[in-house]
């Protein structure tokens, strides 16, 4: 596996892929580690998670620079990502015991009945490159706290991140085999899922990848959690604070180079404020600093890979051919590295790529709608259902509209984000299951009924 700096095209380092024999040994280590790990007190596991948070904080600059070199996000955003990983470790270090405490149930006189939450075993995580630390810790912190052990198949363009995360848990004091990174190609994933030593799998990624993992896991009766992307609507109603919505919207679309499943992608704007919003939105987007991701002033770095930028530009070009209008951006930048400018499209025809597909890069589509009902219809006019954002000065109205949008989460007067304190996941083609909070930690456990007479 080669790690390539997308800002320059230079090779950073070459890593040896793990062989099938290496994978077999890793699975043996995971099985052996699980027997000890599950028997530890949950307080011991919480303390090791807290230690992992400290390791992250102590080395955050080093980890942030690894993220930036391998996938290109601005280093300030990489630092924020590492800090967020430390926070999720803190969260489960503090709350795992309460989340996993047994639940009593009504029972006949003289008996007690309760539900115990017991770990399943080794959980395989197939994770993407866009948030190469956060996506992993979002899975690892709760599942390790619950007593499972983790196997990471990371994206092939971030192998340095994969090994660095393994080192975090090792330095925190976790026993060998509790968390391991597998540097393997995608065509070995099915074999790992099928192996009896693996008890469950989770994936964040594309729809085809999710369907493949789910199909293999289903064949072997293993549970999965899938987060498969989104095309999140950003609804601006006629009573919204337009300037604030435009400023937040520009950031919500272009954070992480626009390469985020929960990025605002479709801006659905009431006709009464459409012109004002569009003008303010474009001004905000044009003001974003695009450049060297190691520069602290940079706000938008390169795209992660050349093939991804080519695909994104094809979506834009096909949409323009279908009748969409480019307001700003729309062409790869003529400079070293894989840079695509923040782009805004209007007059977007129904069914064109920018309308019907997920655009995984800094491309925003802006729609004009006549009223609240049309705004809701347009927000729901997608196969995805991950997140949504609604902007209005009337909080009651915002809650009412939020209730009509088909999504795993809706934020009123705020951009969509994941937070350790609340469940995260989607509906429709955005996947199933939930990560984070109490719900997330109990996804991969045996809810065992214990009846004592």
XYZ file of N, CA, C and O in Angstrom, residues 241-386:
584
model
N -32.529 33.502 9.642
C -31.444 34.488 9.679
C -30.528 34.155 8.505
O -29.689 33.257 8.573
N -30.706 34.876 7.404
C -30.071 34.517 6.140
C -28.550 34.582 6.226
O -27.842 33.684 5.737
N -28.018 35.615 6.850
C -26.569 35.758 6.916
C -25.933 34.611 7.699
O -24.921 34.042 7.276
N -26.536 34.284 8.820
C -26.003 33.182 9.629
C -26.135 31.852 8.893
O -25.213 31.022 8.902
N -27.275 31.636 8.243
C -27.479 30.405 7.484
C -26.464 30.286 6.353
O -25.916 29.200 6.108
N -26.199 31.382 5.670
C -25.246 31.353 4.559
C -23.828 31.081 5.059
O -23.087 30.277 4.469
N -23.455 31.721 6.159
C -22.112 31.515 6.709
C -21.929 30.077 7.176
O -20.928 29.419 6.859
N -22.904 29.567 7.912
C -22.815 28.186 8.402
C -22.920 27.200 7.244
O -22.227 26.177 7.217
N -23.781 27.501 6.287
C -23.961 26.608 5.152
C -22.706 26.446 4.315
O -22.389 25.335 3.851
N -21.979 27.535 4.113
C -20.734 27.455 3.343
C -19.737 26.541 4.037
O -19.036 25.746 3.391
N -19.685 26.624 5.357
C -18.788 25.769 6.125
C -19.299 24.326 6.137
O -18.514 23.380 5.988
N -20.628 24.158 6.277
C -21.215 22.820 6.321
C -20.986 22.057 5.021
O -20.902 20.831 5.020
N -20.877 22.769 3.910
C -20.642 22.114 2.627
C -19.161 21.846 2.387
O -18.798 20.844 1.746
N -18.268 22.705 2.874
C -16.865 22.647 2.468
C -15.902 22.166 3.539
O -14.717 21.987 3.259
N -16.388 21.963 4.769
C -15.555 21.357 5.794
C -15.028 20.014 5.299
O -15.745 19.263 4.638
N -13.754 19.737 5.571
C -13.157 18.468 5.143
C -13.104 18.349 3.617
O -13.168 17.251 3.058
N -13.011 19.495 2.948
C -12.992 19.471 1.493
C -14.289 19.001 0.886
O -14.331 18.575 -0.268
N -15.384 19.102 1.670
C -16.679 18.633 1.192
C -16.818 17.130 1.191
O -17.847 16.593 0.766
N -15.806 16.433 1.690
C -15.778 14.970 1.652
C -16.320 14.410 2.966
O -15.583 13.877 3.787
N -17.597 14.555 3.151
C -18.233 14.135 4.391
C -19.634 13.637 4.096
O -20.380 14.267 3.347
N -19.993 12.526 4.736
C -21.332 11.965 4.525
C -22.404 12.898 5.066
O -23.513 12.938 4.540
N -22.095 13.656 6.122
C -23.098 14.538 6.727
C -22.924 15.989 6.302
O -23.510 16.893 6.905
N -22.141 16.243 5.270
C -22.040 17.601 4.752
C -23.380 18.038 4.178
O -24.120 17.233 3.606
N -23.701 19.325 4.333
C -24.862 19.881 3.635
C -24.560 19.844 2.141
O -23.530 20.345 1.703
N -25.437 19.251 1.374
C -25.175 19.106 -0.062
C -26.246 19.782 -0.924
O -25.943 20.380 -1.943
N -27.518 19.691 -0.484
C -28.618 20.285 -1.257
C -29.234 21.412 -0.433
O -29.820 21.168 0.623
N -29.098 22.632 -0.922
C -29.591 23.813 -0.215
C -30.966 24.172 -0.775
O -31.100 24.550 -1.941
N -31.974 24.003 0.075
C -33.374 24.159 -0.322
C -33.873 25.464 0.299
O -34.045 25.554 1.519
N -34.098 26.474 -0.532
C -34.271 27.839 -0.033
C -35.626 28.410 -0.449
O -35.995 28.369 -1.636
N -36.345 28.975 0.518
C -37.643 29.609 0.264
C -37.458 30.793 -0.684
O -36.512 31.579 -0.570
N -38.396 30.943 -1.608
C -38.271 31.960 -2.644
C -38.145 33.378 -2.087
O -37.477 34.232 -2.679
N -38.746 33.637 -0.914
C -38.698 34.986 -0.352
C -37.288 35.399 0.053
O -37.001 36.603 0.150
N -36.426 34.439 0.341
C -35.062 34.779 0.762
C -34.013 34.172 -0.172
O -32.814 34.244 0.103
N -34.465 33.617 -1.282
C -33.554 32.895 -2.168
C -32.424 33.785 -2.689
O -31.237 33.432 -2.581
N -32.744 34.933 -3.236
C -31.711 35.793 -3.813
C -30.719 36.263 -2.763
O -29.500 36.254 -2.986
N -31.238 36.679 -1.613
C -30.347 37.154 -0.553
C -29.448 36.030 -0.045
O -28.250 36.231 0.196
N -30.037 34.853 0.115
C -29.232 33.726 0.594
C -28.164 33.366 -0.428
O -26.988 33.172 -0.068
N -28.546 33.257 -1.704
C -27.586 32.850 -2.719
C -26.415 33.825 -2.790
O -25.245 33.411 -2.854
N -26.709 35.118 -2.754
C -25.631 36.114 -2.807
C -24.689 35.963 -1.610
O -23.459 35.954 -1.761
N -25.269 35.833 -0.420
C -24.444 35.715 0.785
C -23.678 34.391 0.799
O -22.502 34.339 1.202
N -24.325 33.346 0.345
C -23.718 32.014 0.319
C -22.517 31.988 -0.623
O -21.430 31.501 -0.257
N -22.675 32.528 -1.807
C -21.580 32.547 -2.776
C -20.434 33.418 -2.272
O -19.252 33.069 -2.426
N -20.758 34.548 -1.651
C -19.697 35.398 -1.079
C -18.891 34.632 -0.035
O -17.656 34.718 -0.006
N -19.590 33.897 0.821
C -18.904 33.116 1.854
C -18.019 32.032 1.229
O -16.878 31.819 1.654
N -18.537 31.372 0.226
C -17.783 30.295 -0.413
C -16.568 30.838 -1.154
O -15.470 30.271 -1.082
N -16.738 31.950 -1.839
C -15.609 32.538 -2.560
C -14.512 33.047 -1.628
O -13.361 33.219 -2.050
N -14.869 33.283 -0.376
C -13.879 33.795 0.576
C -13.048 32.695 1.223
O -12.064 32.990 1.914
N -13.421 31.427 1.014
C -12.695 30.324 1.638
C -11.287 30.211 1.055
O -11.094 30.291 -0.158
N -10.310 30.027 1.928
C -8.911 29.926 1.512
C -8.588 28.496 1.099
O -8.641 27.575 1.918
N -8.271 28.314 -0.185
C -7.919 26.998 -0.727
C -6.409 26.945 -0.893
O -5.815 27.865 -1.468
N -5.779 25.876 -0.375
C -4.335 25.822 -0.539
C -3.680 24.698 0.216
O -4.283 23.654 0.483
N -2.406 24.931 0.555
C -1.566 23.945 1.231
C -2.228 23.531 2.546
O -2.425 24.357 3.436
N -2.555 22.261 2.705
C -3.265 21.852 3.918
C -2.413 21.949 5.183
O -2.961 21.924 6.291
N -1.111 22.064 5.049
C -0.251 22.236 6.224
C -0.187 23.693 6.678
O 0.341 23.982 7.747
N -0.722 24.587 5.873
C -0.775 26.006 6.237
C -1.952 26.224 7.186
O -3.085 25.848 6.873
N -1.702 26.822 8.334
C -2.742 27.032 9.343
C -3.877 27.914 8.840
O -4.976 27.901 9.397
N -3.645 28.703 7.800
C -4.675 29.597 7.276
C -5.582 28.924 6.254
O -6.625 29.462 5.889
N -5.210 27.756 5.771
C -5.988 27.068 4.742
C -7.297 26.530 5.318
O -7.333 25.969 6.405
N -8.378 26.706 4.559
C -9.697 26.214 4.968
C -10.173 25.045 4.115
O -10.971 24.217 4.579
N -9.724 24.971 2.865
C -10.074 23.874 1.971
C -8.792 23.354 1.329
O -8.085 24.098 0.653
N -8.510 22.074 1.569
C -7.312 21.471 0.997
C -7.635 20.709 -0.273
O -8.690 20.907 -0.901
N -6.754 19.799 -0.684
C -6.992 19.015 -1.895
C -8.040 17.931 -1.656
O -8.384 17.615 -0.519
N -8.534 17.374 -2.740
C -9.337 16.172 -2.639
C -8.404 14.998 -2.350
O -7.205 15.056 -2.601
N -8.958 13.926 -1.811
C -8.104 12.860 -1.279
C -7.398 12.049 -2.359
O -6.274 11.597 -2.155
N -8.077 11.841 -3.501
C -7.475 11.028 -4.560
C -7.879 11.589 -5.916
O -8.975 12.154 -6.084
N -7.037 11.367 -6.906
C -7.288 11.853 -8.251
C -8.571 11.270 -8.829
O -9.383 11.976 -9.426
N -8.791 9.957 -8.646
C -9.974 9.326 -9.224
C -11.257 9.884 -8.632
O -12.283 10.001 -9.327
N -11.211 10.263 -7.351
C -12.396 10.833 -6.719
C -12.714 12.215 -7.280
O -13.876 12.559 -7.481
N -11.665 13.014 -7.534
C -11.906 14.324 -8.119
C -12.432 14.207 -9.553
O -13.314 14.966 -9.968
N -11.904 13.261 -10.296
C -12.381 13.050 -11.665
C -13.866 12.691 -11.646
O -14.665 13.229 -12.432
N -14.250 11.809 -10.749
C -15.658 11.421 -10.645
C -16.535 12.610 -10.260
O -17.620 12.806 -10.821
N -16.067 13.418 -9.309
C -16.817 14.598 -8.892
C -17.006 15.560 -10.058
O -18.116 16.072 -10.288
N -15.932 15.812 -10.801
C -16.040 16.758 -11.918
C -16.959 16.219 -13.013
O -17.687 16.995 -13.658
N -16.961 14.913 -13.213
C -17.882 14.327 -14.192
C -19.330 14.570 -13.768
O -20.197 14.851 -14.614
N -19.609 14.469 -12.476
C -20.962 14.745 -11.989
C -21.357 16.190 -12.271
O -22.483 16.472 -12.686
N -20.416 17.107 -12.046
C -20.692 18.524 -12.311
C -20.911 18.744 -13.804
O -21.885 19.400 -14.217
N -20.012 18.214 -14.629
C -20.101 18.432 -16.078
C -21.398 17.860 -16.653
O -22.066 18.508 -17.486
N -21.777 16.665 -16.221
C -23.013 16.061 -16.715
C -24.232 16.871 -16.266
O -25.222 16.979 -17.001
N -24.166 17.423 -15.067
C -25.280 18.231 -14.568
C -25.397 19.535 -15.348
O -26.504 19.996 -15.656
N -24.262 20.131 -15.676
C -24.278 21.353 -16.488
C -24.807 21.050 -17.888
O -25.608 21.815 -18.452
N -24.390 19.926 -18.460
C -24.905 19.533 -19.775
C -26.426 19.350 -19.738
O -27.122 19.596 -20.735
N -26.939 18.948 -18.562
C -28.382 18.739 -18.416
C -29.139 20.039 -18.167
O -30.373 20.045 -18.199
N -28.403 21.140 -17.906
C -29.072 22.431 -17.725
C -28.711 23.194 -16.472
O -29.171 24.331 -16.275
N -27.890 22.616 -15.577
C -27.501 23.315 -14.354
C -26.580 24.496 -14.684
O -25.865 24.479 -15.692
N -26.597 25.491 -13.808
C -25.776 26.683 -13.984
C -24.674 26.724 -12.929
O -24.946 26.558 -11.735
N -23.437 26.938 -13.372
C -22.331 27.115 -12.434
C -22.291 28.579 -12.006
O -22.115 29.474 -12.837
N -22.433 28.820 -10.717
C -22.355 30.184 -10.188
C -20.930 30.529 -9.809
O -20.465 31.653 -10.013
N -20.225 29.556 -9.247
C -18.813 29.742 -8.922
C -18.139 28.382 -8.925
O -18.779 27.356 -8.681
N -16.834 28.368 -9.241
C -16.091 27.113 -9.274
C -16.375 26.317 -10.520
O -16.566 26.863 -11.603
N -16.349 24.992 -10.374
C -16.770 24.117 -11.466
C -15.680 23.545 -12.333
O -15.959 22.755 -13.239
N -14.396 23.873 -12.077
C -13.294 23.313 -12.851
C -12.141 22.988 -11.910
O -11.852 23.767 -10.998
N -11.452 21.852 -12.120
C -10.271 21.552 -11.305
C -9.273 22.700 -11.379
O -9.110 23.340 -12.432
N -8.609 22.978 -10.274
C -7.654 24.086 -10.235
C -6.357 23.702 -10.943
O -5.864 22.587 -10.807
N -5.824 24.657 -11.700
C -4.598 24.433 -12.465
C -3.396 24.697 -11.554
O -2.802 25.777 -11.558
N -3.076 23.688 -10.759
C -1.982 23.803 -9.804
C -1.539 22.414 -9.398
O -2.222 21.421 -9.679
N -0.399 22.321 -8.756
C 0.077 21.031 -8.263
C -0.906 20.492 -7.224
O -1.438 21.227 -6.404
N -1.156 19.199 -7.271
C -2.054 18.593 -6.307
C -3.447 18.400 -6.864
O -3.783 18.827 -7.975
N -4.286 17.759 -6.050
C -5.630 17.364 -6.492
C -6.643 18.352 -5.906
O -7.342 18.059 -4.937
N -6.723 19.525 -6.487
C -7.556 20.591 -5.932
C -8.794 20.854 -6.787
O -8.697 21.039 -8.006
N -9.938 20.848 -6.128
C -11.195 21.223 -6.775
C -11.783 22.387 -5.984
O -11.850 22.327 -4.753
N -12.214 23.438 -6.659
C -12.656 24.622 -5.924
C -14.051 24.451 -5.339
O -14.880 23.701 -5.873
N -14.354 25.143 -4.249
C -15.738 25.195 -3.777
C -16.646 25.683 -4.903
O -16.369 26.707 -5.542
N -17.701 24.939 -5.154
C -18.537 25.124 -6.348
C -20.000 25.242 -5.952
O -20.452 24.551 -5.036
N -20.727 26.101 -6.660
C -22.165 26.263 -6.437
C -22.894 26.093 -7.763
O -22.539 26.729 -8.760
N -23.920 25.250 -7.762
C -24.767 25.032 -8.932
C -26.193 25.470 -8.613
O -26.714 25.182 -7.528
N -26.827 26.143 -9.566
C -28.249 26.463 -9.463
C -28.968 25.931 -10.704
O -28.335 25.374 -11.605
N -30.297 26.107 -10.742
C -31.103 25.628 -11.883
C -30.819 24.141 -12.152
O -30.697 23.712 -13.300
N -30.739 23.376 -11.089
C -30.317 21.975 -11.194
C -31.499 21.115 -11.625
O -32.500 21.010 -10.910
N -31.416 20.480 -12.795
C -32.547 19.671 -13.279
C -32.753 18.414 -12.430
O -31.793 17.807 -11.946
N -33.986 18.040 -12.299
C -34.306 16.823 -11.565
C -33.696 15.617 -12.266
O -33.794 15.469 -13.483
N -33.040 14.759 -11.490
C -32.500 13.521 -12.023
C -31.069 13.590 -12.520
O -30.467 12.545 -12.800
N -30.492 14.795 -12.655
C -29.098 14.889 -13.087
C -28.200 14.439 -11.931
O -28.641 14.351 -10.776
N -26.914 14.156 -12.185
C -26.064 13.623 -11.112
C -26.007 14.489 -9.863
O -26.061 13.967 -8.736
N -25.907 15.804 -10.018
C -25.819 16.677 -8.846
C -27.114 16.696 -8.045
O -27.113 17.058 -6.864
N -28.208 16.295 -8.670
C -29.504 16.260 -7.996
C -29.773 14.914 -7.341
O -30.283 14.857 -6.215
N -29.414 13.836 -8.001
C -29.851 12.513 -7.555
C -28.753 11.682 -6.912
O -29.040 10.664 -6.271
N -27.486 12.071 -7.062
C -26.372 11.309 -6.522
C -25.705 12.077 -5.381
O -25.879 13.284 -5.257
N -24.952 11.368 -4.570
C -24.147 12.036 -3.554
C -22.910 12.626 -4.219
O -22.162 11.914 -4.897
N -22.692 13.917 -4.054
C -21.474 14.557 -4.539
C -20.500 14.635 -3.373
O -20.715 15.384 -2.425
N -19.434 13.847 -3.457
C -18.513 13.736 -2.327
C -17.324 14.667 -2.543
O -16.201 14.241 -2.788
N -17.603 15.942 -2.448
C -16.603 16.982 -2.641
C -17.280 18.333 -2.526
O -18.490 18.420 -2.272
N -16.557 19.430 -2.710
C -17.070 20.770 -2.410
C -18.032 21.334 -3.457
O -17.797 22.400 -4.029
N -19.110 20.620 -3.721
C -20.099 21.047 -4.713
C -21.462 21.167 -4.042
O -21.996 20.177 -3.516
N -22.018 22.370 -4.045
C -23.329 22.631 -3.451
C -24.352 22.881 -4.547
O -24.074 23.582 -5.521
N -25.540 22.320 -4.375
C -26.657 22.623 -5.271
C -27.666 23.463 -4.499
O -27.957 23.185 -3.337
N -28.197 24.497 -5.148
C -29.143 25.412 -4.488
C -30.457 25.395 -5.252
O -30.484 25.612 -6.475
N -31.541 25.141 -4.518
C -32.876 25.025 -5.107
C -33.777 26.122 -4.542
O -33.716 26.433 -3.344
N -34.654 26.648 -5.367
C -35.644 27.639 -4.938
C -37.000 26.946 -4.819
O -37.442 26.266 -5.759
N -37.651 27.102 -3.657
C -38.957 26.484 -3.436
C -39.962 27.547 -2.998
O -39.599 28.576 -2.402
N -41.247 27.282 -3.275
C -42.281 28.297 -3.066
C -42.751 28.397 -1.625
O -43.164 29.471 -1.174
N -42.713 27.272 -0.877
C -43.267 27.299 0.478
C -42.679 26.167 1.310
O -41.848 25.385 0.835
N -43.145 26.079 2.530
C -42.624 25.088 3.463
C -42.889 23.656 2.984
O -42.019 22.791 3.084
N -44.081 23.415 2.454
C -44.410 22.068 1.986
C -43.482 21.634 0.858
O -43.011 20.485 0.827
N -43.221 22.538 -0.071
C -42.328 22.203 -1.176
C -40.903 21.989 -0.666
O -40.170 21.139 -1.184
N -40.517 22.740 0.352
C -39.187 22.564 0.937
C -39.039 21.168 1.532
O -38.018 20.495 1.333
N -40.060 20.719 2.250
C -40.023 19.382 2.840
C -40.004 18.316 1.753
O -39.255 17.334 1.831
N -40.819 18.507 0.720
C -40.846 17.535 -0.380
C -39.468 17.416 -1.031
O -39.015 16.305 -1.332
N -38.821 18.555 -1.271
C -37.498 18.527 -1.904
C -36.466 17.924 -0.968
O -35.587 17.158 -1.402
N -36.552 18.231 0.312
C -35.616 17.655 1.280
C -35.697 16.136 1.277
O -34.680 15.439 1.378
N -36.917 15.611 1.134
C -37.126 14.162 1.163
C -36.974 13.491 -0.196
O -37.056 12.265 -0.296
N -36.734 14.283 -1.242
C -36.631 13.749 -2.590
C -35.227 13.195 -2.841
O -34.454 13.705 -3.651
N -34.882 12.150 -2.116
C -33.570 11.520 -2.221
C -33.655 10.105 -1.686
O -34.512 9.797 -0.847
N -32.776 9.252 -2.173
C -32.712 7.891 -1.653
C -31.974 7.812 -0.325
O -31.990 6.790 0.340
N -31.300 8.923 0.029
C -30.530 8.945 1.264
C -31.370 9.493 2.410
O -32.391 10.134 2.191
N -30.898 9.260 3.627
C -31.606 9.780 4.795
C -30.699 9.809 6.008
O -31.023 9.229 7.042
N -29.571 10.495 5.873
C -28.628 10.535 6.991
C -28.926 11.713 7.912
O -29.286 11.546 9.061
